[in-house]
Coordinates of C-alpha atoms and ligand atoms in Angstrom, one line a residue:
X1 CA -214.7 192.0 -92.3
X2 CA -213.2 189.2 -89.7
X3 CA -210.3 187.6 -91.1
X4 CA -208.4 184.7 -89.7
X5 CA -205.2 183.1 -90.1
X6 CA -205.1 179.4 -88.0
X7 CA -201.8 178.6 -87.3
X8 CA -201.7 174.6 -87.7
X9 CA -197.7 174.9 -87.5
X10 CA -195.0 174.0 -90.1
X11 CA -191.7 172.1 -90.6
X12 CA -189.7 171.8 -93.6
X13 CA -186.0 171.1 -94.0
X14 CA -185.3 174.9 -94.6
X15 CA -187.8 176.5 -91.9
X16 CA -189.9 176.1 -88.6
X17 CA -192.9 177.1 -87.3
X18 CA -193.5 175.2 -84.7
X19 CA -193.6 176.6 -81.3
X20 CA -191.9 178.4 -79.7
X21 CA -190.8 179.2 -83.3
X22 CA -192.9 181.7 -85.0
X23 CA -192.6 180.5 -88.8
X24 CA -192.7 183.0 -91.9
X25 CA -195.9 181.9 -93.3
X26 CA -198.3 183.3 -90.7
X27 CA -196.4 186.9 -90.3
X28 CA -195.9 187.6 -93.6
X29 CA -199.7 186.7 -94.2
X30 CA -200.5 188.6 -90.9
X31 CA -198.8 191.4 -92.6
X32 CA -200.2 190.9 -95.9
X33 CA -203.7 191.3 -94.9
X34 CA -203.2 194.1 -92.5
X35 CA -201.9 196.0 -95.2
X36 CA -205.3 195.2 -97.4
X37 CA -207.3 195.8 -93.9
X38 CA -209.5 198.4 -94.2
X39 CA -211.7 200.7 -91.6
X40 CA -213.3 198.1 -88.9
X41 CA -212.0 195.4 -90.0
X42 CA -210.1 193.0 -88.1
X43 CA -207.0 190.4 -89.0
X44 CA -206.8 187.5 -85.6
X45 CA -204.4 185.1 -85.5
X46 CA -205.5 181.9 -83.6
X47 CA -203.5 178.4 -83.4
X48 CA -204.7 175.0 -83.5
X49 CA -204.8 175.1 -79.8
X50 CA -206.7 177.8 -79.4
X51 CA -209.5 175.6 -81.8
X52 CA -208.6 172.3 -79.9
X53 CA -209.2 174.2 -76.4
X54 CA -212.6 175.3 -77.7
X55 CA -214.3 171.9 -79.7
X56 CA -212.6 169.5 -77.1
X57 CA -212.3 171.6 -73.4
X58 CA -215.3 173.8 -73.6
X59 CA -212.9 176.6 -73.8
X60 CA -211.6 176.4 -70.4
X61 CA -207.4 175.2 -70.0
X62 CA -207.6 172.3 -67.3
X63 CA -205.0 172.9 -64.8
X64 CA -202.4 169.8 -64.8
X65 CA -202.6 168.2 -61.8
X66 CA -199.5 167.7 -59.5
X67 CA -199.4 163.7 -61.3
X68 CA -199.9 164.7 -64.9
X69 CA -198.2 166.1 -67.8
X70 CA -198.8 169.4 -69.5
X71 CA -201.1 168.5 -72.0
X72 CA -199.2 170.1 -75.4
X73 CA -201.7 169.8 -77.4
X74 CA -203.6 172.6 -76.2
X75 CA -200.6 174.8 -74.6
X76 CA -199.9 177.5 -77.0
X77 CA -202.5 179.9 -76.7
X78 CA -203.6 183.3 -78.2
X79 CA -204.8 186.1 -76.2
X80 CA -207.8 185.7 -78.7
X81 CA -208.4 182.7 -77.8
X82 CA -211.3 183.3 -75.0
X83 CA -213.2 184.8 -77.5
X84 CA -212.9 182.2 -79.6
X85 CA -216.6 181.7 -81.0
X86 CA -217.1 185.0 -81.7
X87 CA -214.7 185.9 -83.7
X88 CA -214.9 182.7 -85.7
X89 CA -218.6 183.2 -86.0
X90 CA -217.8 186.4 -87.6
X91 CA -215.2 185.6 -89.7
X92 CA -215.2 185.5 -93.6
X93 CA -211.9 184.3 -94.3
X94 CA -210.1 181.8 -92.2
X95 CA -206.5 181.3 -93.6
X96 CA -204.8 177.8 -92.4
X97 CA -201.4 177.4 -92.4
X98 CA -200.0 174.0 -92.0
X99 CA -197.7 171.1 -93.3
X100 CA -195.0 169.5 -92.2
X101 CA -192.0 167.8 -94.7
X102 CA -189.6 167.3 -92.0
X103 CA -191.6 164.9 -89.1
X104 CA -190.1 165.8 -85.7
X105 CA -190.9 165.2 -81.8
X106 CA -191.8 169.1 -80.5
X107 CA -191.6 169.2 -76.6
X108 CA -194.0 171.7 -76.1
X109 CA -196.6 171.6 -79.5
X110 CA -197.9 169.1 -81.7
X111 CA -198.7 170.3 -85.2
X112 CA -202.1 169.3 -86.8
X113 CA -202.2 167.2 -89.7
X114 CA -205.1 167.7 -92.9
X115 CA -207.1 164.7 -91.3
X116 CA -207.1 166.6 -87.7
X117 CA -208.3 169.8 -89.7
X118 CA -211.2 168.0 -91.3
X119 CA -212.5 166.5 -88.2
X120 CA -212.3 169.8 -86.5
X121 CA -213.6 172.0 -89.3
X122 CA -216.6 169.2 -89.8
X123 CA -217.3 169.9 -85.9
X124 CA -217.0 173.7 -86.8
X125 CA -219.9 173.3 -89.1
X126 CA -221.8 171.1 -87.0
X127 CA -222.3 173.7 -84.3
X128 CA -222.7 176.6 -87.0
X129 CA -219.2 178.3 -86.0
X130 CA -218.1 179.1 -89.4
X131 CA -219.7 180.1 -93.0
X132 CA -216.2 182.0 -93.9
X133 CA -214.1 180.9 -97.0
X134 CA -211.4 178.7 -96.0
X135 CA -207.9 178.9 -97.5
X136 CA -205.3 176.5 -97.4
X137 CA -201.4 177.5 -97.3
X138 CA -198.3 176.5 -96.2
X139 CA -196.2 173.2 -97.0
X140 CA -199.0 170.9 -97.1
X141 CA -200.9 173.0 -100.0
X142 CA -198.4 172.1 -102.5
X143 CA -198.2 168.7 -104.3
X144 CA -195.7 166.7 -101.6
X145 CA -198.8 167.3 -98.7
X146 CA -197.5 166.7 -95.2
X147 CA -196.7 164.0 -93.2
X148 CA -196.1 164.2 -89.3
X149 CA -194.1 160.4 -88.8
X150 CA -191.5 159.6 -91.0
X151 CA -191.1 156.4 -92.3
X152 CA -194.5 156.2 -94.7
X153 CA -196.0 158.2 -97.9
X154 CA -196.8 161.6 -97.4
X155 CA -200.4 161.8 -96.5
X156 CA -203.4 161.4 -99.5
X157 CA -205.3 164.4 -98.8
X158 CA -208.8 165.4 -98.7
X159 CA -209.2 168.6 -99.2
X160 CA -212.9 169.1 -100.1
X161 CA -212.7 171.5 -97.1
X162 CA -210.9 174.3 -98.4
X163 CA -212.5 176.8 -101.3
X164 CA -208.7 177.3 -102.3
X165 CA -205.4 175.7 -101.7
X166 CA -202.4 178.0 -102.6
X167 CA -198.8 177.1 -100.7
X168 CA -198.2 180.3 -100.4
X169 CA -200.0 183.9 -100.7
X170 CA -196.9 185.9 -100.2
X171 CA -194.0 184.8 -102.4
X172 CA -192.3 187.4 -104.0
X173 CA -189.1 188.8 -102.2
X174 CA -190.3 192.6 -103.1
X175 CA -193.5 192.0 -101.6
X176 CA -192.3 190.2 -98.5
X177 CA -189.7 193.0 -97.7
X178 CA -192.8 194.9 -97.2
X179 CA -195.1 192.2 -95.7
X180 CA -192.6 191.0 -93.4
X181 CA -192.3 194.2 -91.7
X182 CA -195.7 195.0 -91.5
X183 CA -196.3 191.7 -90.1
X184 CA -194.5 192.2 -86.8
X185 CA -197.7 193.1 -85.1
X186 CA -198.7 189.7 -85.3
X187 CA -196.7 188.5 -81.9
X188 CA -198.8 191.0 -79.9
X189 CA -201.5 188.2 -80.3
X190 CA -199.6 185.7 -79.4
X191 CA -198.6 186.3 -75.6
X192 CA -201.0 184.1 -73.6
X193 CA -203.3 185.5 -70.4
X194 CA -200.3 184.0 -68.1
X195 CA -198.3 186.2 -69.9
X196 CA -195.2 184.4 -70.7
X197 CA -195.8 182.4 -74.0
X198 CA -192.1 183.3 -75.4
X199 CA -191.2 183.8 -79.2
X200 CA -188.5 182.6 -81.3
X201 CA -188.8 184.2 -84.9
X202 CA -187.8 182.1 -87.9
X203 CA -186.2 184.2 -90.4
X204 CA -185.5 183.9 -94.0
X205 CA -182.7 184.6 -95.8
X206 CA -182.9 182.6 -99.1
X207 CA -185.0 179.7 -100.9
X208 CA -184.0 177.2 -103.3
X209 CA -181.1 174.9 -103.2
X210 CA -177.9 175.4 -105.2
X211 CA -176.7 172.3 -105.5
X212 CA -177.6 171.4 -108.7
X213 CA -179.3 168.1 -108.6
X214 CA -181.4 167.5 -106.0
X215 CA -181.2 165.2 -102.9
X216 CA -183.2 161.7 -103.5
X217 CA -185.8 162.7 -100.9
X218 CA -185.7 166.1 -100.7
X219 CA -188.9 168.5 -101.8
X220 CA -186.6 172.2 -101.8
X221 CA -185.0 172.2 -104.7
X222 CA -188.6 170.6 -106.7
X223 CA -190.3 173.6 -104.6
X224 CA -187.7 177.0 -105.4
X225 CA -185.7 178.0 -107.2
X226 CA -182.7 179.2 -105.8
X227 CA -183.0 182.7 -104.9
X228 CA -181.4 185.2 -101.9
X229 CA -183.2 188.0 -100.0
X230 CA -181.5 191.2 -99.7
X231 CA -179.2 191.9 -97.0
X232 CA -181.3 195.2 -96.0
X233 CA -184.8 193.5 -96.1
X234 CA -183.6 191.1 -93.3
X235 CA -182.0 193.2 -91.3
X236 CA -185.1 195.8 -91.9
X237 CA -187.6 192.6 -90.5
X238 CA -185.0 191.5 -87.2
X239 CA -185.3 195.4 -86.5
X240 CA -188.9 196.0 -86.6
X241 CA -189.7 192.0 -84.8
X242 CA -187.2 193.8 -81.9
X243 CA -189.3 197.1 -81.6
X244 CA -192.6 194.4 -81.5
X245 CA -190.5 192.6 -78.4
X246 CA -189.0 189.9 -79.9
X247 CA -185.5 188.7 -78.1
X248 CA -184.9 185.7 -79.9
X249 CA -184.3 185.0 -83.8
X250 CA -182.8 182.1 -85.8
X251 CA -182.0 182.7 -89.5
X252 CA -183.1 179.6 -90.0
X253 CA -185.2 179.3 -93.5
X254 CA -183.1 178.8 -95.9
X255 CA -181.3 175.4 -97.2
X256 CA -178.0 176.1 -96.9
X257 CA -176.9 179.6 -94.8
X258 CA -173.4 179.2 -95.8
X259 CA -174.3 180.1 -99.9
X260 CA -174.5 183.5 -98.3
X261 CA -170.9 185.0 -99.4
X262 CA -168.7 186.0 -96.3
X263 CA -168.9 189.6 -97.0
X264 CA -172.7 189.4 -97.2
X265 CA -172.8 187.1 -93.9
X266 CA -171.4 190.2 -92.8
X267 CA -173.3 192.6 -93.3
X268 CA -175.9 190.8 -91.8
X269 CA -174.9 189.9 -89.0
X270 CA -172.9 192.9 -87.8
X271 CA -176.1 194.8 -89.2
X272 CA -178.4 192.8 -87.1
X273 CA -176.3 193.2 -83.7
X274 CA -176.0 196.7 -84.6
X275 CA -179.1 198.1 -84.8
X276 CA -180.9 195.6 -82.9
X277 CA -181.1 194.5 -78.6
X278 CA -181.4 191.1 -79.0
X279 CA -180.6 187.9 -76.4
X280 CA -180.4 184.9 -79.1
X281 CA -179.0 185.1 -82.5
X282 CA -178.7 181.5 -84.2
X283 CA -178.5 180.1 -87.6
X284 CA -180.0 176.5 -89.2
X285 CA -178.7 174.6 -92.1
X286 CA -175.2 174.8 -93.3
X287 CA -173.7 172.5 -96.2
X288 CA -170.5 171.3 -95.2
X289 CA -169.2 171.7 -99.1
X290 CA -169.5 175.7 -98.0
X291 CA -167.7 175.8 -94.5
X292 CA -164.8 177.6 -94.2
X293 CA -162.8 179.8 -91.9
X294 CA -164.1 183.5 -92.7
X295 CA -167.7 181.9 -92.5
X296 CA -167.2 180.7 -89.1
X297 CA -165.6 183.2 -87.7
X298 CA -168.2 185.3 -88.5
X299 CA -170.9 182.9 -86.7
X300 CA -168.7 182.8 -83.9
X301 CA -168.2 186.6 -83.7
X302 CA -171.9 188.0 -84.0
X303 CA -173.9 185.2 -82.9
X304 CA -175.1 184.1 -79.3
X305 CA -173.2 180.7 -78.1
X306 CA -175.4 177.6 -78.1
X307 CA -175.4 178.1 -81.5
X308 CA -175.2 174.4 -84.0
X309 CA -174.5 174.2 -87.6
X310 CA -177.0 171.7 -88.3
X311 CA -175.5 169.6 -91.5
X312 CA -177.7 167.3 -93.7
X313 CA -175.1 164.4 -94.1
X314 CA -177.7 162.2 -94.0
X315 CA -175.0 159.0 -94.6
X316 CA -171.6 158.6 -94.2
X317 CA -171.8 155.3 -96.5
X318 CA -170.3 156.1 -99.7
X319 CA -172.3 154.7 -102.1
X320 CA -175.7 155.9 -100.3
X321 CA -174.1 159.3 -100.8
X322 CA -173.5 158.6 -104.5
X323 CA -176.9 156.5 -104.9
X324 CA -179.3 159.8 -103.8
X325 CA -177.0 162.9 -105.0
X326 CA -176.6 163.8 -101.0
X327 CA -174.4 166.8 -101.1
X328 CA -171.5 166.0 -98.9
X329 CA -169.1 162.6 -98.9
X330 CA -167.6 161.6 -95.4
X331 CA -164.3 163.2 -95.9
X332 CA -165.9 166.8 -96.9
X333 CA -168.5 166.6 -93.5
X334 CA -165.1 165.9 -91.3
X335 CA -163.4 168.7 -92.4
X336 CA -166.2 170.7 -91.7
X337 CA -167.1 169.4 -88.2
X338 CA -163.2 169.8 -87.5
X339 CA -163.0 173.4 -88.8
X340 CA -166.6 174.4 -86.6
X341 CA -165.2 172.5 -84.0
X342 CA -161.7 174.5 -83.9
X343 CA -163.4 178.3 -84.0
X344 CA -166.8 177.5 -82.2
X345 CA -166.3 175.2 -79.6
X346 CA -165.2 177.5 -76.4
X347 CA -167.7 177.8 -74.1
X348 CA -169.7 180.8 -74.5
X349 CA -171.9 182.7 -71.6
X350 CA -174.1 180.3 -71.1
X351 CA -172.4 177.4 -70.7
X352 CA -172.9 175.7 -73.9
X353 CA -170.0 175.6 -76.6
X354 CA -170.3 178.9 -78.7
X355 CA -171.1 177.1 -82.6
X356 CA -170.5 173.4 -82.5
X357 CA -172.0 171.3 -85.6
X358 CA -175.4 169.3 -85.6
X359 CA -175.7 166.3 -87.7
X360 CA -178.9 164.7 -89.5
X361 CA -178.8 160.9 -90.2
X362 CA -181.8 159.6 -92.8
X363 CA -182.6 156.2 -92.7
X364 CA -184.9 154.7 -96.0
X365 CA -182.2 156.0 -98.7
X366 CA -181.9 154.0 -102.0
X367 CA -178.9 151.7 -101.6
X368 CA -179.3 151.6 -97.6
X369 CA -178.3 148.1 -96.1
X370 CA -175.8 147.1 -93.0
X371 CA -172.8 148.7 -95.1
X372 CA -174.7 152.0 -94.0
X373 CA -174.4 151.5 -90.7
X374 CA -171.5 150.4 -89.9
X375 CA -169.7 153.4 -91.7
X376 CA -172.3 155.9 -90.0
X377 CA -171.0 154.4 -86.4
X378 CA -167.3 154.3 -87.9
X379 CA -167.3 157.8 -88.7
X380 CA -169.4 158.9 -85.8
X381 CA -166.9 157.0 -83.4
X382 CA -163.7 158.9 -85.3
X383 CA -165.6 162.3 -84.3
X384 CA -166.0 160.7 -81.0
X385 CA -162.3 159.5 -80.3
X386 CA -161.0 162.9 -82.0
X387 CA -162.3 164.6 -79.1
X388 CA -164.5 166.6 -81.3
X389 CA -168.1 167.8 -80.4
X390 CA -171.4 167.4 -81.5
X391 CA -174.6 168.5 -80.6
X392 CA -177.2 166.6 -81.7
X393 CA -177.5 163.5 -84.1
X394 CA -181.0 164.6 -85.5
X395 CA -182.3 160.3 -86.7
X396 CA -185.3 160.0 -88.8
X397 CA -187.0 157.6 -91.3
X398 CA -187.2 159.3 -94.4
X399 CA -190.7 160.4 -95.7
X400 CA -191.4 159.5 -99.3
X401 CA -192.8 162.6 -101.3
X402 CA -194.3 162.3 -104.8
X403 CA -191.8 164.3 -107.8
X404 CA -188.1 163.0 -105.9
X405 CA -186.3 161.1 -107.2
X406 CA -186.8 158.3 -103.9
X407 CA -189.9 157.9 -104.4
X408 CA -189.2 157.2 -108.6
X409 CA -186.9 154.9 -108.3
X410 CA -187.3 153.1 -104.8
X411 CA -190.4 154.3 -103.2
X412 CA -190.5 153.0 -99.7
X413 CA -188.5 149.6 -100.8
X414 CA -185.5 150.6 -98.1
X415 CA -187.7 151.3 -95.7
X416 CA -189.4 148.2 -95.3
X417 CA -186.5 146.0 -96.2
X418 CA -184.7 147.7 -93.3
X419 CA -187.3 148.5 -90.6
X420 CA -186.3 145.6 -88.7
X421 CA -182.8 147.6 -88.3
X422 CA -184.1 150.9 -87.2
X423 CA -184.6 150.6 -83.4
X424 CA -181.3 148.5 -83.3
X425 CA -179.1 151.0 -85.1
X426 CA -180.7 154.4 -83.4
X427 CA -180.3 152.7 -80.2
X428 CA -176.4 151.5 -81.0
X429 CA -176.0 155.4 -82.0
X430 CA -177.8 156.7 -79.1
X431 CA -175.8 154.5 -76.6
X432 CA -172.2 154.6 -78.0
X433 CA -172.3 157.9 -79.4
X434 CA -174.6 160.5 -77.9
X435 CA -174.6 159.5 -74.9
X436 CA -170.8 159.7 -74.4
X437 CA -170.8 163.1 -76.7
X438 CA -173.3 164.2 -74.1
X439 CA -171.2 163.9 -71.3
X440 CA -168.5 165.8 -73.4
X441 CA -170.5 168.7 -74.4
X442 CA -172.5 170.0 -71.1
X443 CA -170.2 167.5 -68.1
X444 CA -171.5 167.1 -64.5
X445 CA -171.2 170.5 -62.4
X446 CA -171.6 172.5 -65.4
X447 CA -174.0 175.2 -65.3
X448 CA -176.5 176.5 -68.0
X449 CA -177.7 179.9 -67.8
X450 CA -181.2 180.9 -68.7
X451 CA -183.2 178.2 -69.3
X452 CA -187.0 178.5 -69.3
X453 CA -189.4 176.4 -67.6
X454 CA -191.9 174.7 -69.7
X455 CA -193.7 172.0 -69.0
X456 CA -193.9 169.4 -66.0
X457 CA -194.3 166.0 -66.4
X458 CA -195.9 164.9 -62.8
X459 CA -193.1 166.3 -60.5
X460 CA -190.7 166.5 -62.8
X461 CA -190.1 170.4 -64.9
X462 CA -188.5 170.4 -68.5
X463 CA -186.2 173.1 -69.2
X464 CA -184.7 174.7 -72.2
X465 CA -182.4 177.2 -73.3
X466 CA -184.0 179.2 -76.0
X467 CA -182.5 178.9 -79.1
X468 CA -181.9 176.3 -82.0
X469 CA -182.4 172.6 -81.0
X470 CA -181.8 173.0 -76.7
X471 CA -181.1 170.2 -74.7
X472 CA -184.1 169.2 -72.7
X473 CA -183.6 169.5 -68.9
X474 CA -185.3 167.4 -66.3
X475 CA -185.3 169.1 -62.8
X476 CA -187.4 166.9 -60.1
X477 CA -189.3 169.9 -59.0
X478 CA -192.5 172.0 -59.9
X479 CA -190.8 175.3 -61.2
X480 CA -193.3 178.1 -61.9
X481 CA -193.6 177.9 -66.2
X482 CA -192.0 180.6 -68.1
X483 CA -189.9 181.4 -65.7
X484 CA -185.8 181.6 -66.2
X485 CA -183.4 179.2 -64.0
X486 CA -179.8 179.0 -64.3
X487 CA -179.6 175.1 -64.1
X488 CA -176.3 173.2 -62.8
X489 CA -176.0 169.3 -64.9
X490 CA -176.3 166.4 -62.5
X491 CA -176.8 163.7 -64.7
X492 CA -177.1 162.2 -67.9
X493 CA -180.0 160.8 -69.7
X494 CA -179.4 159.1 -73.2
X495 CA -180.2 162.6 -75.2
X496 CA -181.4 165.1 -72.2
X497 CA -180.0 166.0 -68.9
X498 CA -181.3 166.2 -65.6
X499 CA -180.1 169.5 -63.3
X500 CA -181.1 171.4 -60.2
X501 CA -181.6 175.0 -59.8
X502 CA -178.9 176.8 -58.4
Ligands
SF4_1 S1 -178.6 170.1 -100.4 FE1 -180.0 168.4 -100.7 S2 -181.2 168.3 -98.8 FE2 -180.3 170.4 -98.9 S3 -181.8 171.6 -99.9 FE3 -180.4 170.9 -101.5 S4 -181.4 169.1 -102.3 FE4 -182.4 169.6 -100.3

């Protein structure tokens, strides 16, 4: 029996799976069904541009002419994906993962949404590709459904599609220690004819938020409950990822990686570096409340530099903080971003500070007006004129998911009231704040090592380190793709840089 799992890609505020990032969802199913898999039967793992490549280019990848732009929607491959109709033909259970609760810009993949599915799947039928069962899992089978712009209601779904909707078929820690390990073999699918698609795992560490009561928009906490994996189990998963070929990992699901104790942050790091040969170690999501010394320090020590502590302040205004339960006041984020700022801001080996923090602004909180603002630009100009670093001021309009508390007691009221604001105050942060931090954090002449080439826009080739929220490079040249450059800074855009190969 032919069993499928369709990748459709996932982001939520504790975990990615959008490529490069291989989420947990698809390898701990991967490794779920191989372990049921019995004699001649097969487990694939395709992605939503494998089934875009086949319904809309015949199959065949068009090459991007010299004035075009790599066409993302159909650039993450599997090595499956020539064979394409057969296997779907033959399959009896297609799994789709998919759903994203945190609506972000990817620069080399663009996540389907349930509407995308249907039309695709309907096509499916059409041309007799598929009789299997179809089972839908990831963020956008549970109750808050998934929403790719921010700003709106998450999406009403149709999901007459699927025979069964289930968020998620592995969820028990016991059984993912097993699963997750057995998984690995999914990447060996993933590396493209060329050769070169590249892999950054997403690794979990713990679910749940312990806050206490939740954030006004947040879905985590109304999702888990808060719950840690075990210190062996991770490092058991980094280990066996490494032996599959994976370089590059980010412990990156989990709400808040600074609830770990410092002896357990530890263990897992020194446990990690020990036993594995790895090129990028990074974290996601710390709560400023949590920072402190010991905690850094051990980033800084075992981690690989480029490394951010991306923080959800989400406001700096006072009474927005109070108004949504957010979980850190102004004062509490500074000392944080001075304390990461003092033991992770060296430069590390390539050429990016070692562990500098990562802010996230939300616009579309209850009690958001002008007030909000101005104290986001009056703090963000302090961090500015304190000579401290950021990388990254992550803006979005919030998304409004049924069961929080925002969308109770204010829906989508600040979001319209404001709109007319949101262009004005990104901008005003873009221009007086990032772009200057910019120019502070990666300065003209300076040279980043290992950056991959990924996609051209006409003559122009991005760039990116690998690693937790790169800067985008623009070089004004044709590089071969998936090929590493070490690339020295020669100008600044507003949130990317532009280089030349040296
Ligand atoms: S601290 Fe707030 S935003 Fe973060 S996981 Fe908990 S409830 Fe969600």
């Amino acid at each position: 029996m032919t069993k499928i799992i369709l990748d459709c890609y996932t982001d939520e505020p504790a975990g990615l799976g959008v490529p490069p990032y291989i989420g947990t969802y698809p390898r701990y199913l991967f490794g779920k069904l191989m372990s049921e898999k019995r004699k001649n039967e097969e487990v694939y793992y395709f992605t939503i541009d494998d089934l875009r490549l086949f319904l809309k280019h015949k199959n065949k990848k068009p090459e991007t002419k010299t004035h075009e732009k790599t066409n993302i929607t159909i650039h993450n491959l599997t090595k499956n994906s020539q064979n394409f109709k057969e296997i779907f033909e033959s399959a009896k259970e297609i799994y789709v993962v998919l759903g994203v609760h945190v609506p972000g810009k990817y620069l080399t993949a663009v996540p389907a949404t349930i509407h995308e599915i249907n039309t695709l799947f309907k096509e499916l039928l059409k041309r007799h590709c598929i009789t299997a069962k179809r089972i839908l899992t990831g963020p956008a089978a549970t109750e808050f459904g998934t929403r790719l712009e921010g700003g709106k209601f998450a999406e009403k779904q149709d999901l007459s599609l699927f025979n069964t909707v289930t968020p998620e078929i592995v969820s028990d820690y016991g059984e993912i220690a097993k699963y997750a390990v057995l998984g690995v073999e999914i990447v060996d699918q993933i590396v493209n004819k060329e050769g070169w698609n590249y892999v950054i795992a997403e690794i979990e560490t713990a679910r749940g938020c312990g806050k206490g009561v939740a954030c006004s928009f947040c879905t985590e906490p109304l999702k888990n409950k808060l719950e840690f994996r075990k210190v062996k189990d991770i490092v058991d998963e980094v280990k066996a990822l490494n032996k599959q070929g994976v370089k590059y990992f980010r412990l990156g699901k989990q709400s808040d990686f600074f609830a770990w104790d410092a002896s357990d942050i530890k263990k897992l790091l020194s446990g990690i570096r020990k036993e594995c040969n790895i090129d990028v170690l990074h974290i996601d999501n710390i709560d400023p409340v949590r920072a402190d010394e010991e905690k850094v320090k051990l980033v800084v020590e075992h981690c690989t530099s480029g490394n951010i502590a991306a923080m959800g302040v989400e406001s700096f205004d006072a009474e927005v903080v109070k108004k949504n339960n957010l979980n850190s006041n102004p004062e509490v984020t500074m000392r944080a971003i001075k304390l990461i700022n003092k033991i992770g801001a060296e430069r590390g080996e390539n050429g990016m500070p070692k562990f500098v923090p990562g802010l996230n602004i939300i616009f579309g909180l209850i009690g958001e007006g002008k007030k909000t603002q101005e104290a986001n630009m009056k703090y963000l100009q302090e961090i500015l004129d304190s000579e401290l670093l950021l990388r990254r001021i992550n803006i979005r309009q919030v998304a409004v998911f049924p069961g929080t508390q925002l969308e109770k007691e204010a829906g989508n009221k600040y979001l319209r009231k404001n709109k007319k604001y949101y262009w004005k105050w990104r901008n005003e942060i873009r221009q007086k704040i990032d772009n200057v931090m910019l120019k502070k954090l990666v300065p003209k002449d300076l040279v980043l090592k290992d950056c991959i080439a990924e996609i051209y826009d006409g003559k122009t080739t991005f760039l990116r380190q690998i690693g937790t929220y790169p800067l985008i490079i623009g070089v004004k040249e044709r590089l071969e793709l998936g090929k590493f450059y070490n690339i020295k800074v020669t100008g600044h855009m507003l949130r990317s840089i532009v280089g030349e190969v040296v």
